[in-house]
Amino acid sequence: MLSVEDDGKTPRYIEVKTTTGSMDNPFYFSATEMRFSREHKEHYYLYRVYTLKQSGQQVDVTLLHGSLEELSADPICYQAKVEL
């Protein structure tokens, strides 16, 4: 999501990741999201929404600024193709 800072000019790139569990529950992001956060780390913000209740009435939010590389992340998936 693209937004702007209070000055109305500086970009703010926002990614939102939500889980129903606590803050330490794992969440997923793509290699594309990782690259984008690396390239725009000065303006990249992750809004980590957690403890989402089914009613949607209550959530907790933590704001993280910078590259996703700063998180403890493990690659869990590979893409492969057979070349003939």
C-alpha positions as protocol buffer text, in pm:
chain_id: "A"
residue {
  index: 1
  type: MET
  ca { x: 0 y: 0 z: 0 }
}
residue {
  index: 2
  type: LEU
  ca { x: 139 y: 343 z: -87 }
}
residue {
  index: 3
  type: SER
  ca { x: 80 y: 633 z: 148 }
}
residue {
  index: 4
  type: VAL
  ca { x: 269 y: 955 z: 225 }
}
residue {
  index: 5
  type: GLU
  ca { x: 428 y: 1102 z: 535 }
}
residue {
  index: 6
  type: ASP
  ca { x: 286 y: 1411 z: 708 }
}
residue {
  index: 7
  type: ASP
  ca { x: 473 y: 1635 z: 465 }
}
residue {
  index: 8
  type: GLY
  ca { x: 248 y: 1505 z: 186 }
}
residue {
  index: 9
  type: LYS
  ca { x: 547 y: 1423 z: -36 }
}
residue {
  index: 10
  type: THR
  ca { x: 766 y: 1152 z: 116 }
}
residue {
  index: 11
  type: PRO
  ca { x: 637 y: 803 z: 31 }
}
residue {
  index: 12
  type: ARG
  ca { x: 543 y: 552 z: 299 }
}
residue {
  index: 13
  type: TYR
  ca { x: 518 y: 192 z: 175 }
}
residue {
  index: 14
  type: ILE
  ca { x: 293 y: -7 z: 405 }
}
residue {
  index: 15
  type: GLU
  ca { x: 264 y: -385 z: 431 }
}
residue {
  index: 16
  type: VAL
  ca { x: 9 y: -534 z: 672 }
}
residue {
  index: 17
  type: LYS
  ca { x: 45 y: -887 z: 812 }
}
residue {
  index: 18
  type: THR
  ca { x: -225 y: -1026 z: 1041 }
}
residue {
  index: 19
  type: THR
  ca { x: -255 y: -1333 z: 1263 }
}
residue {
  index: 20
  type: THR
  ca { x: -509 y: -1441 z: 1520 }
}
residue {
  index: 21
  type: GLY
  ca { x: -236 y: -1550 z: 1760 }
}
residue {
  index: 22
  type: SER
  ca { x: 15 y: -1355 z: 1965 }
}
residue {
  index: 23
  type: MET
  ca { x: 293 y: -1128 z: 1839 }
}
residue {
  index: 24
  type: ASP
  ca { x: 540 y: -1418 z: 1831 }
}
residue {
  index: 25
  type: ASN
  ca { x: 323 y: -1629 z: 1596 }
}
residue {
  index: 26
  type: PRO
  ca { x: 492 y: -1669 z: 1258 }
}
residue {
  index: 27
  type: PHE
  ca { x: 358 y: -1497 z: 949 }
}
residue {
  index: 28
  type: TYR
  ca { x: 451 y: -1520 z: 584 }
}
residue {
  index: 29
  type: PHE
  ca { x: 589 y: -1282 z: 324 }
}
residue {
  index: 30
  type: SER
  ca { x: 716 y: -1334 z: -28 }
}
residue {
  index: 31
  type: ALA
  ca { x: 1062 y: -1295 z: -180 }
}
residue {
  index: 32
  type: THR
  ca { x: 918 y: -1000 z: -374 }
}
residue {
  index: 33
  type: GLU
  ca { x: 812 y: -833 z: -49 }
}
residue {
  index: 34
  type: MET
  ca { x: 1160 y: -897 z: 95 }
}
residue {
  index: 35
  type: ARG
  ca { x: 1328 y: -737 z: -208 }
}
residue {
  index: 36
  type: PHE
  ca { x: 1095 y: -439 z: -205 }
}
residue {
  index: 37
  type: SER
  ca { x: 1155 y: -379 z: 166 }
}
residue {
  index: 38
  type: ARG
  ca { x: 1531 y: -397 z: 107 }
}
residue {
  index: 39
  type: GLU
  ca { x: 1516 y: -148 z: -181 }
}
residue {
  index: 40
  type: HIS
  ca { x: 1290 y: 95 z: 7 }
}
residue {
  index: 41
  type: LYS
  ca { x: 1393 y: 37 z: 369 }
}
residue {
  index: 42
  type: GLU
  ca { x: 1394 y: 409 z: 455 }
}
residue {
  index: 43
  type: HIS
  ca { x: 1024 y: 429 z: 362 }
}
residue {
  index: 44
  type: TYR
  ca { x: 903 y: 72 z: 431 }
}
residue {
  index: 45
  type: TYR
  ca { x: 672 y: -3 z: 724 }
}
residue {
  index: 46
  type: LEU
  ca { x: 530 y: -335 z: 836 }
}
residue {
  index: 47
  type: TYR
  ca { x: 210 y: -308 z: 1037 }
}
residue {
  index: 48
  type: ARG
  ca { x: 202 y: -632 z: 1237 }
}
residue {
  index: 49
  type: VAL
  ca { x: -158 y: -693 z: 1342 }
}
residue {
  index: 50
  type: TYR
  ca { x: -207 y: -978 z: 1588 }
}
residue {
  index: 51
  type: THR
  ca { x: -448 y: -1126 z: 1844 }
}
residue {
  index: 52
  type: LEU
  ca { x: -725 y: -1064 z: 1590 }
}
residue {
  index: 53
  type: LYS
  ca { x: -1053 y: -1183 z: 1736 }
}
residue {
  index: 54
  type: GLN
  ca { x: -1325 y: -1326 z: 1514 }
}
residue {
  index: 55
  type: SER
  ca { x: -1552 y: -1036 z: 1607 }
}
residue {
  index: 56
  type: GLY
  ca { x: -1292 y: -796 z: 1467 }
}
residue {
  index: 57
  type: GLN
  ca { x: -1352 y: -570 z: 1766 }
}
residue {
  index: 58
  type: GLN
  ca { x: -1003 y: -594 z: 1916 }
}
residue {
  index: 59
  type: VAL
  ca { x: -653 y: -623 z: 1773 }
}
residue {
  index: 60
  type: ASP
  ca { x: -300 y: -537 z: 1873 }
}
residue {
  index: 61
  type: VAL
  ca { x: -67 y: -361 z: 1630 }
}
residue {
  index: 62
  type: THR
  ca { x: 310 y: -320 z: 1626 }
}
residue {
  index: 63
  type: LEU
  ca { x: 476 y: -92 z: 1372 }
}
residue {
  index: 64
  type: LEU
  ca { x: 813 y: -204 z: 1233 }
}
residue {
  index: 65
  type: HIS
  ca { x: 1023 y: 27 z: 1015 }
}
residue {
  index: 66
  type: GLY
  ca { x: 1292 y: -87 z: 771 }
}
residue {
  index: 67
  type: SER
  ca { x: 1384 y: -393 z: 573 }
}
residue {
  index: 68
  type: LEU
  ca { x: 1224 y: -731 z: 640 }
}
residue {
  index: 69
  type: GLU
  ca { x: 1581 y: -862 z: 648 }
}
residue {
  index: 70
  type: GLU
  ca { x: 1595 y: -741 z: 1010 }
}
residue {
  index: 71
  type: LEU
  ca { x: 1338 y: -1004 z: 1111 }
}
residue {
  index: 72
  type: SER
  ca { x: 1425 y: -1359 z: 1205 }
}
residue {
  index: 73
  type: ALA
  ca { x: 1297 y: -1521 z: 885 }
}
residue {
  index: 74
  type: ASP
  ca { x: 1341 y: -1872 z: 750 }
}
residue {
  index: 75
  type: PRO
  ca { x: 1285 y: -1966 z: 385 }
}
residue {
  index: 76
  type: ILE
  ca { x: 1030 y: -2248 z: 381 }
}
residue {
  index: 77
  type: CYS
  ca { x: 943 y: -2289 z: 16 }
}
residue {
  index: 78
  type: TYR
  ca { x: 1128 y: -2335 z: -313 }
}
residue {
  index: 79
  type: GLN
  ca { x: 1005 y: -2293 z: -666 }
}
residue {
  index: 80
  type: ALA
  ca { x: 1134 y: -2540 z: -920 }
}
residue {
  index: 81
  type: LYS
  ca { x: 1073 y: -2630 z: -1281 }
}
residue {
  index: 82
  type: VAL
  ca { x: 1196 y: -2909 z: -1499 }
}
residue {
  index: 83
  type: GLU
  ca { x: 1374 y: -2784 z: -1808 }
}
residue {
  index: 84
  type: LEU
  ca { x: 1341 y: -3018 z: -2100 }
}
